[in-house]
Short mmCIF file of C-alpha atoms in Angstrom, two decimals:
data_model
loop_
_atom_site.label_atom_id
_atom_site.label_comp_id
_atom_site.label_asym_id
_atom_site.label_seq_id
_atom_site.Cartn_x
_atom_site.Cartn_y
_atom_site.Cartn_z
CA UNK A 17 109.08 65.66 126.19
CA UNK A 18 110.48 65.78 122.40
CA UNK A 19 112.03 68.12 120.91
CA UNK A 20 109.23 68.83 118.69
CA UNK A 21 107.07 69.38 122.37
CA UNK A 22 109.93 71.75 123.61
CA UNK A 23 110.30 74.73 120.80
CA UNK A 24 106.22 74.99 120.80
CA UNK A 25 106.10 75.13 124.25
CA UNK A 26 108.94 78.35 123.79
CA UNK A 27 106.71 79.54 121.21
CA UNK A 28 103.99 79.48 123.66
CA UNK A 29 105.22 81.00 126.13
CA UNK A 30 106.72 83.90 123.84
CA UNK A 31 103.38 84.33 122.27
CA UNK A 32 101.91 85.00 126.20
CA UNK A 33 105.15 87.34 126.90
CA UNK A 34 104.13 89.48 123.81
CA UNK A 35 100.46 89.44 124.56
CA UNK A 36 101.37 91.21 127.99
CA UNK A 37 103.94 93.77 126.01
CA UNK A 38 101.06 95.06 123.84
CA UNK A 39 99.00 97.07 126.51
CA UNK A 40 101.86 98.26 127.96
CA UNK A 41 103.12 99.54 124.51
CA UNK A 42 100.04 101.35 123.83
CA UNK A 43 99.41 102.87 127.06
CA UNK A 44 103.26 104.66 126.99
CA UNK A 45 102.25 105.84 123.43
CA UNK A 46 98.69 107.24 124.27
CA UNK A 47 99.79 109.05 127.90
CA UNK A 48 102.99 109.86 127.08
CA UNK A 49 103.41 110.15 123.33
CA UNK A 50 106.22 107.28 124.22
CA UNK A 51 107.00 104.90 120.68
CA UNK A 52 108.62 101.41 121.62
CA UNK A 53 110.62 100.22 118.98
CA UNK A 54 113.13 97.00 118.12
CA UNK A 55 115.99 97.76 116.25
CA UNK A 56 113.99 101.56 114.03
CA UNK A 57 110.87 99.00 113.73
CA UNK A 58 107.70 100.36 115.92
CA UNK A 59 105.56 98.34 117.97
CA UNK A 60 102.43 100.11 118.33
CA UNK A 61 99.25 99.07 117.12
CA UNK A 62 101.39 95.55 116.48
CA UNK A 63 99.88 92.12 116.69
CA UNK A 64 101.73 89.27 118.33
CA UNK A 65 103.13 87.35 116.05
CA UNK A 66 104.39 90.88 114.49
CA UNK A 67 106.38 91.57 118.35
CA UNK A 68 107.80 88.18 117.76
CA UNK A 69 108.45 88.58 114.05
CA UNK A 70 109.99 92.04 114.81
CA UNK A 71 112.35 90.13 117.31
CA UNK A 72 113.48 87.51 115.30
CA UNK A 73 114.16 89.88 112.11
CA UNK A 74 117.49 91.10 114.23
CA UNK A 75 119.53 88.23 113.66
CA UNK A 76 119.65 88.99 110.02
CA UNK A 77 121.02 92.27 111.04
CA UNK A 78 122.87 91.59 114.86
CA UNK A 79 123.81 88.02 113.75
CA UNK A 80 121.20 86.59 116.24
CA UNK A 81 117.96 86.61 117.60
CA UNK A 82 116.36 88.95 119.58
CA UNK A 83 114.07 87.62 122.12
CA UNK A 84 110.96 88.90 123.92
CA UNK A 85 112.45 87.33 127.35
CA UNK A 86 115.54 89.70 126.66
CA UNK A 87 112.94 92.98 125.92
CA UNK A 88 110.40 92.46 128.46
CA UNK A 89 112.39 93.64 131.39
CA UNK A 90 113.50 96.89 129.46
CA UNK A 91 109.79 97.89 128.76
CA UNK A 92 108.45 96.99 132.35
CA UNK A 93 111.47 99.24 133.57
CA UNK A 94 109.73 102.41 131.14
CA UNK A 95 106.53 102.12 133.19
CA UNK A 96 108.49 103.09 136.49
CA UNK A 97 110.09 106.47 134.88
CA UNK A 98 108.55 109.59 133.94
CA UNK A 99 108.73 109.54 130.78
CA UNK A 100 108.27 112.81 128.42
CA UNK A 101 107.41 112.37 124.74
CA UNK A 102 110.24 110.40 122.61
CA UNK A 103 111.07 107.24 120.98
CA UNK A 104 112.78 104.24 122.63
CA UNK A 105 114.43 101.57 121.25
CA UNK A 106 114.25 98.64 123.57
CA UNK A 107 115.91 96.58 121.22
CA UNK A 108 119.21 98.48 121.55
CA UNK A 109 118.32 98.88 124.90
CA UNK A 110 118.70 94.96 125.84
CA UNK A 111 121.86 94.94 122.72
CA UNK A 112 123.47 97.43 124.28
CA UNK A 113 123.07 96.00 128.01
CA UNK A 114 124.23 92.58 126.77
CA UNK A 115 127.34 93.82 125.73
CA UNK A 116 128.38 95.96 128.52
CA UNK A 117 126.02 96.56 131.62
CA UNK A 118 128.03 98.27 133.99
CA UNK A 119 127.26 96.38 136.86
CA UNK A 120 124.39 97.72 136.74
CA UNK A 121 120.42 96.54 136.73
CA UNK A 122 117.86 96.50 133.90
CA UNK A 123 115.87 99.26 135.38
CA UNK A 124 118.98 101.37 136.27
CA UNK A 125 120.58 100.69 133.30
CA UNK A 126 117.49 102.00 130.99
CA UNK A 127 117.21 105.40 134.14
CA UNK A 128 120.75 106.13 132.75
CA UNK A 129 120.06 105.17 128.79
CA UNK A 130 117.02 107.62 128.29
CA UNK A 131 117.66 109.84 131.08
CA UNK A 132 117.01 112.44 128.20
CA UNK A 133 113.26 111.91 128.34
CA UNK A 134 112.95 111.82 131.97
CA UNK A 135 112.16 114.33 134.64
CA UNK A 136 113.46 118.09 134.47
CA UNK A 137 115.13 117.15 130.77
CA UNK A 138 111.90 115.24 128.85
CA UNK A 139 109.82 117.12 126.35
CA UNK A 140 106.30 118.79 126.93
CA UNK A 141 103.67 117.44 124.76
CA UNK A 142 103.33 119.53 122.04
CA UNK A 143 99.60 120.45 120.97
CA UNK A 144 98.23 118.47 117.64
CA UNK A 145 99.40 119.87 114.49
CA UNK A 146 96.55 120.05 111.48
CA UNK A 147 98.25 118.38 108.05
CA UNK A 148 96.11 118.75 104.61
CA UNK A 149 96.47 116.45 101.74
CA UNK A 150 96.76 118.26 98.39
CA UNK A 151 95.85 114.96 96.02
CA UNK A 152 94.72 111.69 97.17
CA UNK A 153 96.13 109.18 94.58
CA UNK A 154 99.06 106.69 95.50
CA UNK A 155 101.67 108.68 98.02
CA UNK A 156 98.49 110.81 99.58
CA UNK A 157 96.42 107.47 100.57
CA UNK A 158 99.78 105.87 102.09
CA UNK A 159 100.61 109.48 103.64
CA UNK A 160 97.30 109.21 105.05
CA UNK A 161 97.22 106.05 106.78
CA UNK A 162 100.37 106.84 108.34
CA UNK A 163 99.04 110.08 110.01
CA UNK A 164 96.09 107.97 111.06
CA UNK A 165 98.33 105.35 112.50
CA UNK A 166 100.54 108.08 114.60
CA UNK A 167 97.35 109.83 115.36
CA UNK A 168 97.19 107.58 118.54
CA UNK A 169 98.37 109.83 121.04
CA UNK A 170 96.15 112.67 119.91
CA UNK A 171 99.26 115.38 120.47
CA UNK A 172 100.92 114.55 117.24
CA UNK A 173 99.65 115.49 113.51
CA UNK A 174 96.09 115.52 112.77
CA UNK A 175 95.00 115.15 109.10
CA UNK A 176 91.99 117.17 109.00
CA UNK A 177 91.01 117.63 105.36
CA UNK A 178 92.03 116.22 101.66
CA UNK A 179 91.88 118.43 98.24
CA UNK A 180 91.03 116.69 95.31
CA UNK A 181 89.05 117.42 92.04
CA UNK A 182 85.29 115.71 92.16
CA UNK A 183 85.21 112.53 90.39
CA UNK A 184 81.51 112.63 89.61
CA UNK A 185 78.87 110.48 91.36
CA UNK A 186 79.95 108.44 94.63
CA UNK A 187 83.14 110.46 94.40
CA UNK A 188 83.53 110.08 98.57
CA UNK A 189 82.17 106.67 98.65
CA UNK A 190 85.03 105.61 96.17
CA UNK A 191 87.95 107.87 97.14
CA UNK A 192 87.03 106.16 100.94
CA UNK A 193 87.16 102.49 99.09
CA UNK A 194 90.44 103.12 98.28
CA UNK A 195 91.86 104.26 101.19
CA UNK A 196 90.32 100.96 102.33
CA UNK A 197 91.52 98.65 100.10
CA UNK A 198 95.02 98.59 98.68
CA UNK A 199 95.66 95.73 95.78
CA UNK A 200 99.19 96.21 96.97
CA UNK A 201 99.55 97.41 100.63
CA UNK A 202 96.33 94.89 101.61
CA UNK A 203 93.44 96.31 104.29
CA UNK A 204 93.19 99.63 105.78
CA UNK A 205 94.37 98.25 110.03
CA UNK A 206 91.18 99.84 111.47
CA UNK A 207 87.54 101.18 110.73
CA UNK A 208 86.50 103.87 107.96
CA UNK A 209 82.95 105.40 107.47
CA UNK A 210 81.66 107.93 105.01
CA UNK A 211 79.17 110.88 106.09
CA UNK A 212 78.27 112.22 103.16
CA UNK A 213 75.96 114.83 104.06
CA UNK A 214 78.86 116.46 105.54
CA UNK A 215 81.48 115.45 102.88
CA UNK A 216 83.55 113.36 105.69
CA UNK A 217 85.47 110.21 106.33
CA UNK A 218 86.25 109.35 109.39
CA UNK A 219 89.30 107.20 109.65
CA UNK A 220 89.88 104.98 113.17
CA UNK A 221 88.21 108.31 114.86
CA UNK A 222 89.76 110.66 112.81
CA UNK A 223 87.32 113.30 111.01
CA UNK A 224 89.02 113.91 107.51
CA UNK A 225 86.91 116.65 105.55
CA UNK A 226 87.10 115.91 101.77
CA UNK A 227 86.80 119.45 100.28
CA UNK A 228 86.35 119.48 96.35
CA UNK A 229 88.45 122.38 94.22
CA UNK A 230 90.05 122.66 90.49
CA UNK A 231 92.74 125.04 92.16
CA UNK A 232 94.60 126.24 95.75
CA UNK A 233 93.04 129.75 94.99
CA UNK A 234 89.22 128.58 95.43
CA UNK A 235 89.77 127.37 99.34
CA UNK A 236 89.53 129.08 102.48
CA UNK A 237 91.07 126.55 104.64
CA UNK A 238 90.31 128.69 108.13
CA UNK A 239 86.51 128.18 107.12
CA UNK A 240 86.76 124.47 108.16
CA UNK A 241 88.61 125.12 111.23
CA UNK A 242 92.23 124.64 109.88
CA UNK A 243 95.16 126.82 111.31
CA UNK A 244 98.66 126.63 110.93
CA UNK A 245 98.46 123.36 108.75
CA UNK A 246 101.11 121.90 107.02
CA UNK A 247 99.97 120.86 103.35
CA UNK A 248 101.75 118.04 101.58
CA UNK A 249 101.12 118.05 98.06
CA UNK A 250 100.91 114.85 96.63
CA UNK A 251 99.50 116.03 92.66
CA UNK A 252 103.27 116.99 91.73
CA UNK A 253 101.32 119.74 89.45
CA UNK A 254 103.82 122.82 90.90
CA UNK A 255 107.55 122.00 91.76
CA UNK A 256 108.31 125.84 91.80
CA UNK A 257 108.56 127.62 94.46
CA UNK A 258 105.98 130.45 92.78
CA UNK A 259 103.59 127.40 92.16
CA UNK A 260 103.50 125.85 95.64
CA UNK A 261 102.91 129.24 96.83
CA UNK A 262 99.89 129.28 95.49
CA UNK A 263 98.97 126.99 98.78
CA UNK A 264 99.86 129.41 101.27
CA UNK A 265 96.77 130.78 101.88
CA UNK A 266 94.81 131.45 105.73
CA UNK A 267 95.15 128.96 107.34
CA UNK A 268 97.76 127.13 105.85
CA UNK A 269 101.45 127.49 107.22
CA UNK A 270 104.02 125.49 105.65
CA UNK A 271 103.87 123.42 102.03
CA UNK A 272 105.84 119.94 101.24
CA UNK A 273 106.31 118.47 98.16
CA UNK A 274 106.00 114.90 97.41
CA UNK A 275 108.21 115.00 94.47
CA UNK A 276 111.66 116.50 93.25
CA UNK A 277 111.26 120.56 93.25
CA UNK A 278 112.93 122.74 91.06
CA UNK A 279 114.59 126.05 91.54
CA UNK A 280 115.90 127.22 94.34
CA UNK A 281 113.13 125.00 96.81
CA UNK A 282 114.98 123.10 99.45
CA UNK A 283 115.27 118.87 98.57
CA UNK A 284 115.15 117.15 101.87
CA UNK A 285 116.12 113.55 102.13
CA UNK A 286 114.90 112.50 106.01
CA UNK A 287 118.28 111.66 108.23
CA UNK A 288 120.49 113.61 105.38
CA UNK A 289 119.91 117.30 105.54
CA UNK A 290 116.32 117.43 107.38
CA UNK A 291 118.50 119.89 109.92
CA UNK A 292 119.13 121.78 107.43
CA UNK A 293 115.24 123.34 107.28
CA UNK A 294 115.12 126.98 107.85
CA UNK A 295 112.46 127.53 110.61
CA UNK A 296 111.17 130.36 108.55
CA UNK A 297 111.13 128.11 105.37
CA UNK A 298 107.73 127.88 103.80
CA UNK A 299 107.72 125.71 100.82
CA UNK A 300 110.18 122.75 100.71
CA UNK A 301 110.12 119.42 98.75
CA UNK A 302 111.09 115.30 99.88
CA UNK A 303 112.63 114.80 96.21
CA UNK A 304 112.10 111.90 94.90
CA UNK A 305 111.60 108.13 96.42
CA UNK A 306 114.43 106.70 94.23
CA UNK A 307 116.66 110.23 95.97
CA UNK A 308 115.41 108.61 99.62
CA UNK A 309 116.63 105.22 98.53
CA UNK A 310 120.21 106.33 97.37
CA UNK A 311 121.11 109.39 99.21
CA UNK A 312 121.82 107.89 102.66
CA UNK A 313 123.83 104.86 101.91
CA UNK A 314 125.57 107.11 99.25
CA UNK A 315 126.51 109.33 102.39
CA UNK A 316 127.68 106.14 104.58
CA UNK A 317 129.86 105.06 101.77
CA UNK A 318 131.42 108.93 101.50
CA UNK A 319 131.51 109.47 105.45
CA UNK A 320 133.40 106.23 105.49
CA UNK A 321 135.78 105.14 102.15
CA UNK A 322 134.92 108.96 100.53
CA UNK A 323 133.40 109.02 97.19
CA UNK A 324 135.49 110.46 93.37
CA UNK A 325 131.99 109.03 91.26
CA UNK A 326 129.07 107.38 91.13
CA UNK A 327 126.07 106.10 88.77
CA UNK A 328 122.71 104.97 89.65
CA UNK A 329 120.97 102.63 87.85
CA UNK A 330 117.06 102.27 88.99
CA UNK A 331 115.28 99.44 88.09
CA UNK A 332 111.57 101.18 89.16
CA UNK A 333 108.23 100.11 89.28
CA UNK A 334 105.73 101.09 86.84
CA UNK A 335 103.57 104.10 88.06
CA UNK A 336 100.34 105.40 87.12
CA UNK A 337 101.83 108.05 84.61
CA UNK A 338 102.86 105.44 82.64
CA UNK A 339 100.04 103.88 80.13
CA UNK A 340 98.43 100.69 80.64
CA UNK A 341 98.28 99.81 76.97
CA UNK A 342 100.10 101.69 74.12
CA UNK A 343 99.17 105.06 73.55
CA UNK A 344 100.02 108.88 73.47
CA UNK A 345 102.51 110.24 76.14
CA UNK A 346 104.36 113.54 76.03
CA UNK A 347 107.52 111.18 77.07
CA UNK A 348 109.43 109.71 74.78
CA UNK A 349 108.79 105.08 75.43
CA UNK A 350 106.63 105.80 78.66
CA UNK A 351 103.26 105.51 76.08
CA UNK A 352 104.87 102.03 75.73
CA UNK A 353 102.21 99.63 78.03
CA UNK A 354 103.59 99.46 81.23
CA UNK A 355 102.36 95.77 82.05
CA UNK A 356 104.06 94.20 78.67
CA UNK A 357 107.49 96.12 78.72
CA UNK A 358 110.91 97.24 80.33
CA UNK A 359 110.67 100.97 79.65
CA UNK A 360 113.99 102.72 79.15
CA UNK A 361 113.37 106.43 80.88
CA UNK A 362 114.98 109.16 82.83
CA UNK A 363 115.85 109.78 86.27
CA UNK A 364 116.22 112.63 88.23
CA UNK A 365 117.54 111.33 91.29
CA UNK A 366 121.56 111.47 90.33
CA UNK A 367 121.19 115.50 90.08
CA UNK A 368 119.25 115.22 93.06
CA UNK A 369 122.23 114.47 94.91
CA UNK A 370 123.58 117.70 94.88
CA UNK A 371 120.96 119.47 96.54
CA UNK A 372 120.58 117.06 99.63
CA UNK A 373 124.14 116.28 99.62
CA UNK A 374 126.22 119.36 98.31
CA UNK A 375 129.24 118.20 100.61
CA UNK A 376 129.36 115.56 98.20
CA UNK A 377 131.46 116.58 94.98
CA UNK A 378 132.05 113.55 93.54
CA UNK A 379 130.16 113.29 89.82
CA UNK A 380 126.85 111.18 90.17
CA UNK A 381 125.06 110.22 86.92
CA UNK A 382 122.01 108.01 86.60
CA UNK A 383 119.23 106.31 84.20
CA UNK A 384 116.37 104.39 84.86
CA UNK A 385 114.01 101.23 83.52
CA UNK A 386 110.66 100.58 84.05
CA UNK A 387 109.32 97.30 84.87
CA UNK A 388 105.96 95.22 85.12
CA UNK A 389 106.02 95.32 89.03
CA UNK A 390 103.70 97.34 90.76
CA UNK A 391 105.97 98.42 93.79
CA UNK A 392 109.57 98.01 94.85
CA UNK A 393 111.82 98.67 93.30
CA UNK A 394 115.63 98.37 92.88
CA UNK A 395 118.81 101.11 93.03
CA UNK A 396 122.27 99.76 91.48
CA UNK A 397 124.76 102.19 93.05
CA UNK A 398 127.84 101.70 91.59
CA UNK A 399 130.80 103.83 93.26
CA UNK A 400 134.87 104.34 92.95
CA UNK A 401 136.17 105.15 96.44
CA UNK A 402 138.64 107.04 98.07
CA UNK A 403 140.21 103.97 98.88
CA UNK A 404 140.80 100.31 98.38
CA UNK A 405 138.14 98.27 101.06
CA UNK A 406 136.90 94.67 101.17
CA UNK A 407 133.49 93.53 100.67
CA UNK A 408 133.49 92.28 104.54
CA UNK A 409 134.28 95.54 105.45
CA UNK A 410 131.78 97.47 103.76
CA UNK A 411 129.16 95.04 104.66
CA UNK A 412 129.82 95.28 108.24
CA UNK A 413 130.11 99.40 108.19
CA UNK A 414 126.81 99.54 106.70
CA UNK A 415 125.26 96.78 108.87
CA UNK A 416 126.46 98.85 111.77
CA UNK A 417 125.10 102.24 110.09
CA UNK A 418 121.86 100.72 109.61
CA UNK A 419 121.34 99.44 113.37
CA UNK A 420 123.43 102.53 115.41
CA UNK A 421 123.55 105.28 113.22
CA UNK A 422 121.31 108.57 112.65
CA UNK A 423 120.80 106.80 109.12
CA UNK A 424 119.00 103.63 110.88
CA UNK A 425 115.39 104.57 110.02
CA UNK A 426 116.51 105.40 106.56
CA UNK A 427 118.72 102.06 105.64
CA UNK A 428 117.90 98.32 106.56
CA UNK A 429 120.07 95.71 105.69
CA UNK A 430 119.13 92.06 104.47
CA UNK A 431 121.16 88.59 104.43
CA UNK A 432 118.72 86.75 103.17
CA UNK A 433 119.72 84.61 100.33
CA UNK A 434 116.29 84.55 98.70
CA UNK A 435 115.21 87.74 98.56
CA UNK A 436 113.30 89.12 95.91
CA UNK A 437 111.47 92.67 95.21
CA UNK A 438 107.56 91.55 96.60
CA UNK A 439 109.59 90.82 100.00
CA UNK A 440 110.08 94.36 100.86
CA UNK A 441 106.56 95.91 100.24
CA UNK A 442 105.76 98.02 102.67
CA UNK A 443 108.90 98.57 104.12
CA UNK A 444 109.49 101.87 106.38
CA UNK A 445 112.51 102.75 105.43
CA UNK A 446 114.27 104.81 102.68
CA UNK A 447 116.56 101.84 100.71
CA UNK A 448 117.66 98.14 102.05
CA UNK A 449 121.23 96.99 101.57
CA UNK A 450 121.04 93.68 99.94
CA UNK A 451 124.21 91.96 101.32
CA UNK A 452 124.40 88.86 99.23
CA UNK A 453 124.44 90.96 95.73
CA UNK A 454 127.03 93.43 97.04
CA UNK A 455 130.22 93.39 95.41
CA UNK A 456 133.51 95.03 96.14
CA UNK A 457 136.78 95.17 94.25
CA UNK A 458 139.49 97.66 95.25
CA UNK A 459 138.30 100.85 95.46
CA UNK A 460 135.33 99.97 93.80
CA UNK A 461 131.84 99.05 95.14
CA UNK A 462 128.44 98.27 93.71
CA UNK A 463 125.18 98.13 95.91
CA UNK A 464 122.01 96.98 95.64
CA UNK A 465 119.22 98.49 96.81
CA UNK A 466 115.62 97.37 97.24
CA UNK A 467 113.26 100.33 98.49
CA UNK A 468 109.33 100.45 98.48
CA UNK A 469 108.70 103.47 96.59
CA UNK A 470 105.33 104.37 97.71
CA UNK A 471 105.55 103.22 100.97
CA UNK A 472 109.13 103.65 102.53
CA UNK A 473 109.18 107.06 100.90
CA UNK A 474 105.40 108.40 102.28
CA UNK A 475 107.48 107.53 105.70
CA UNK A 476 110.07 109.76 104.49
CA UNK A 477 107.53 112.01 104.07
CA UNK A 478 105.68 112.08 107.15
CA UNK A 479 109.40 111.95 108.99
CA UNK A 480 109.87 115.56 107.26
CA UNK A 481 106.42 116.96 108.00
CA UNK A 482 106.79 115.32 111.87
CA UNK A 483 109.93 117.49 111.70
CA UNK A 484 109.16 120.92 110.44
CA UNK A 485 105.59 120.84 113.03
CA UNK A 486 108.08 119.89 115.89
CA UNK A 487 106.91 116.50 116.33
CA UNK A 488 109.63 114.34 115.99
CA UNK A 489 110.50 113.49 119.10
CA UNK A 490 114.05 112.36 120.24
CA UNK A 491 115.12 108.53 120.02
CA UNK A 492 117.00 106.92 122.82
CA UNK A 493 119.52 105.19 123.53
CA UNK A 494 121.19 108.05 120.91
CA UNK A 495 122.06 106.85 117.67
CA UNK A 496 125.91 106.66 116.85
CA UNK A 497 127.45 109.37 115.29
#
């Protein structure tokens, strides 16, 4: 047999090893609200060349591959415990177990890992949470298809209804097209169908009414069935905390912002201050997406070396509030045509800072251009430390943050030598380190971060909602503190 022969008969016989993971992946998550992940990265709903993919991807993080052979036994051990509703990271699982087992076996081993989400100690179910869309452009179609995706279980959040304006004729027919078809984020992974009669799409099962107002004050939410929803609104037309009260109206319990609030409403950057929520808070905000993508590894850095000051410098996507060709805008270059130019504008992410990370008193200051991409985009962090490092070291502190850490759904980390802004759409989490462009000098260090601005920050999103509804269920083995 040649060589050649030998690595597709491995490939093979991985590809039949991840075909038998799959039912047993989505059988934990629909009787036992149990997600399997590899290293933060779920595998429900996952094809099998995405298991294997999801494998492989750990050797640019752990330094070497991951294999399904190595997993397999940690998920078969799952099936044999009762398990209550949490997330489990068989990835770390088999890591963790290479490097020191105990003497003991796989399936005592994993009894002892998430012994936290067995018997007397696991989690009840909880009962389905309704969630309502205020605005159904760019973040409230990705919000939405991430809700659909976790609605497998049935006991987590339930999107039961979107506000928006009406468009004119076929206004449902074409707000369901584009839920269906992304130009960036490709095919909606399941079936949609529009009932029109009774102003409805229904979503891989899920029965989304599409109710039409011009303001919050028009709707009776409790008249379509809704109770104690959450509403996340996506139009960005209130940041107040008098504006987004506007939404709290029967039947609607708690409001979240999908953009940076002003006053004295809470900024909440998922893994940063998320604990911080009151339970009696109402009306909260999940700042900005270029705030996600700087926030945590700005608190790694400060945990670690301390930080006296900072600047950001975003290099952002262009967004649908800029124009397509040159014409009138309120904001001073953004009537510039987004397509045809680097657009010199302001961020608000560097004052940001201070609300999700007060501890933090170091000056931050920041700026931001616009570029013809339509997603990803980049976060320079430039930072003087507390003290003098080396660029090893701060690579391998953050490659440990972003595999051990509580900050290890909210920063990835990348070797790869070609990487370029298109890789990382539709990444999950907040910000990726790039390792190659980091540089380090003394006590100074400059980072570069890629982050998918739509879509790693609606994940943010739906992290915060999962949160405040009591959703979020616990991840095992624990993350390093």
């Amino acid at each position: 047999m040649t060589v050649n022969d030998d690595a597709f008969t491995n490939w093979m016989s991985r590809e039949e090893i991840a075909e038998s993971m799959i039912p047993v992946i989505g059988k934990l998550h629909r009787e036992r609200d149990v997600t399997v992940l590899v290293h933060s990265r779920s595998l429900v709903n996952k094809s099998v060349v995405s298991i294997l993919k999801t494998h492989r991807f750990a050797r640019q993080i752990a330094g070497e591959e991951l294999s399904v052979t190595e997993t397999l036994p940690f998920l078969e051990a799952l099936t044999t415990l009762d398990l209550g509703p949490s997330q489990i990271d068989i990835g770390m699982l088999a890591a963790t177990y290479r490097a020191d087992s105990g003497g003991l076996s796989v399936r005592e081993f994993t009894a002892r890992a998430v012994a936290g989400a067995t018997g007397a100690d696991k989690i009840e179910r909880r009962a389905p949470r309704d969630v309502v869309l205020y605005g159904f452009g760019r973040i409230g179609r990705l919000v939405a298809r991430l809700l659909i995706e976790k609605a497998g279980s049935g006991n987590g959040l339930r999107l039961r209804a979107v506000v928006v304006r009406r468009g004119g004729d076929q206004d449902l027919v074409k707000r369901a097209s584009l839920l269906r078809r992304d130009s960036i984020h490709g095919q909606f992974r399941g079936t949609i169908t529009v009932d029109e009669a009774n102003g409805t799409i229904t979503a891989n099962g899920n029965v989304i009414k599409v109710i039409y107002a011009n303001d919050p004050s028009e709707i009776d939410y409790t008249a379509y069935g809704i109770k104690d929803a959450i509403l996340i609104d996506n139009t960005g037309k209130w940041r107040d905390r008098q504006g987004l009260s506007e939404h709290l109206r029967p039947g609607i319990d708690k409001v979240v912002l999908t953009a940076p609030a002003k006053g004295d409403v809470p900024n909440i950057v998922h893994g940063v201050n998320h604990d911080t929520i009151k339970p009696d808070e109402r009306v909260l905000s999940c700042a900005s997406c270029t705030t996600n993508a700087i926030v945590p590894p700005l608190k790694a850095m400060a945990d670690e070396y301390g930080v006296l000051r900072g600047h950001v410098e975003t290099v952002h996507s262009f967004t649908n509030d800029q124009n397509l060709l040159d014409n009138f805008h309120k904001a001073d270059r953004r009537g510039r045509s987004a397509p045809l130019n680097m657009v010199i504008t302001e961020t608000g992410a560097a004052s940001a800072v201070a609300k999700a990370l007060p501890e933090l008193k170091a000056p931050i200051t920041g700026s931001s251009i616009r570029v013809p991409v339509p997603d990803v985009s980049i976060a320079i962090l430039s930072l003087r430390l507390g003290r003098e490092t080396t660029r090893e070291e701060v690579l391998d502190h953050l490659r440990e943050v972003s595999l051990t850490s509580p900050l290890k759904r909210q920063i990835d980390f990348t070797t790869a030598p070609d990487a370029v802004s298109s890789d990382f759409i539709g990444s999950r989490h907040a910000s990726i380190i790039d390792a190659g462009a980091t540089k380090v000098d003394g006590d100074n260090a400059i980072l570069y971060l890629w982050y998918d601005n739509e879509y790693g920050y609606s994940c943010q999103v739906v992290r915060v909602v999962q949160y405040v509804s009591g959703v979020e269920y616990p991840t095992y083995p624990a993350p390093v503190v």
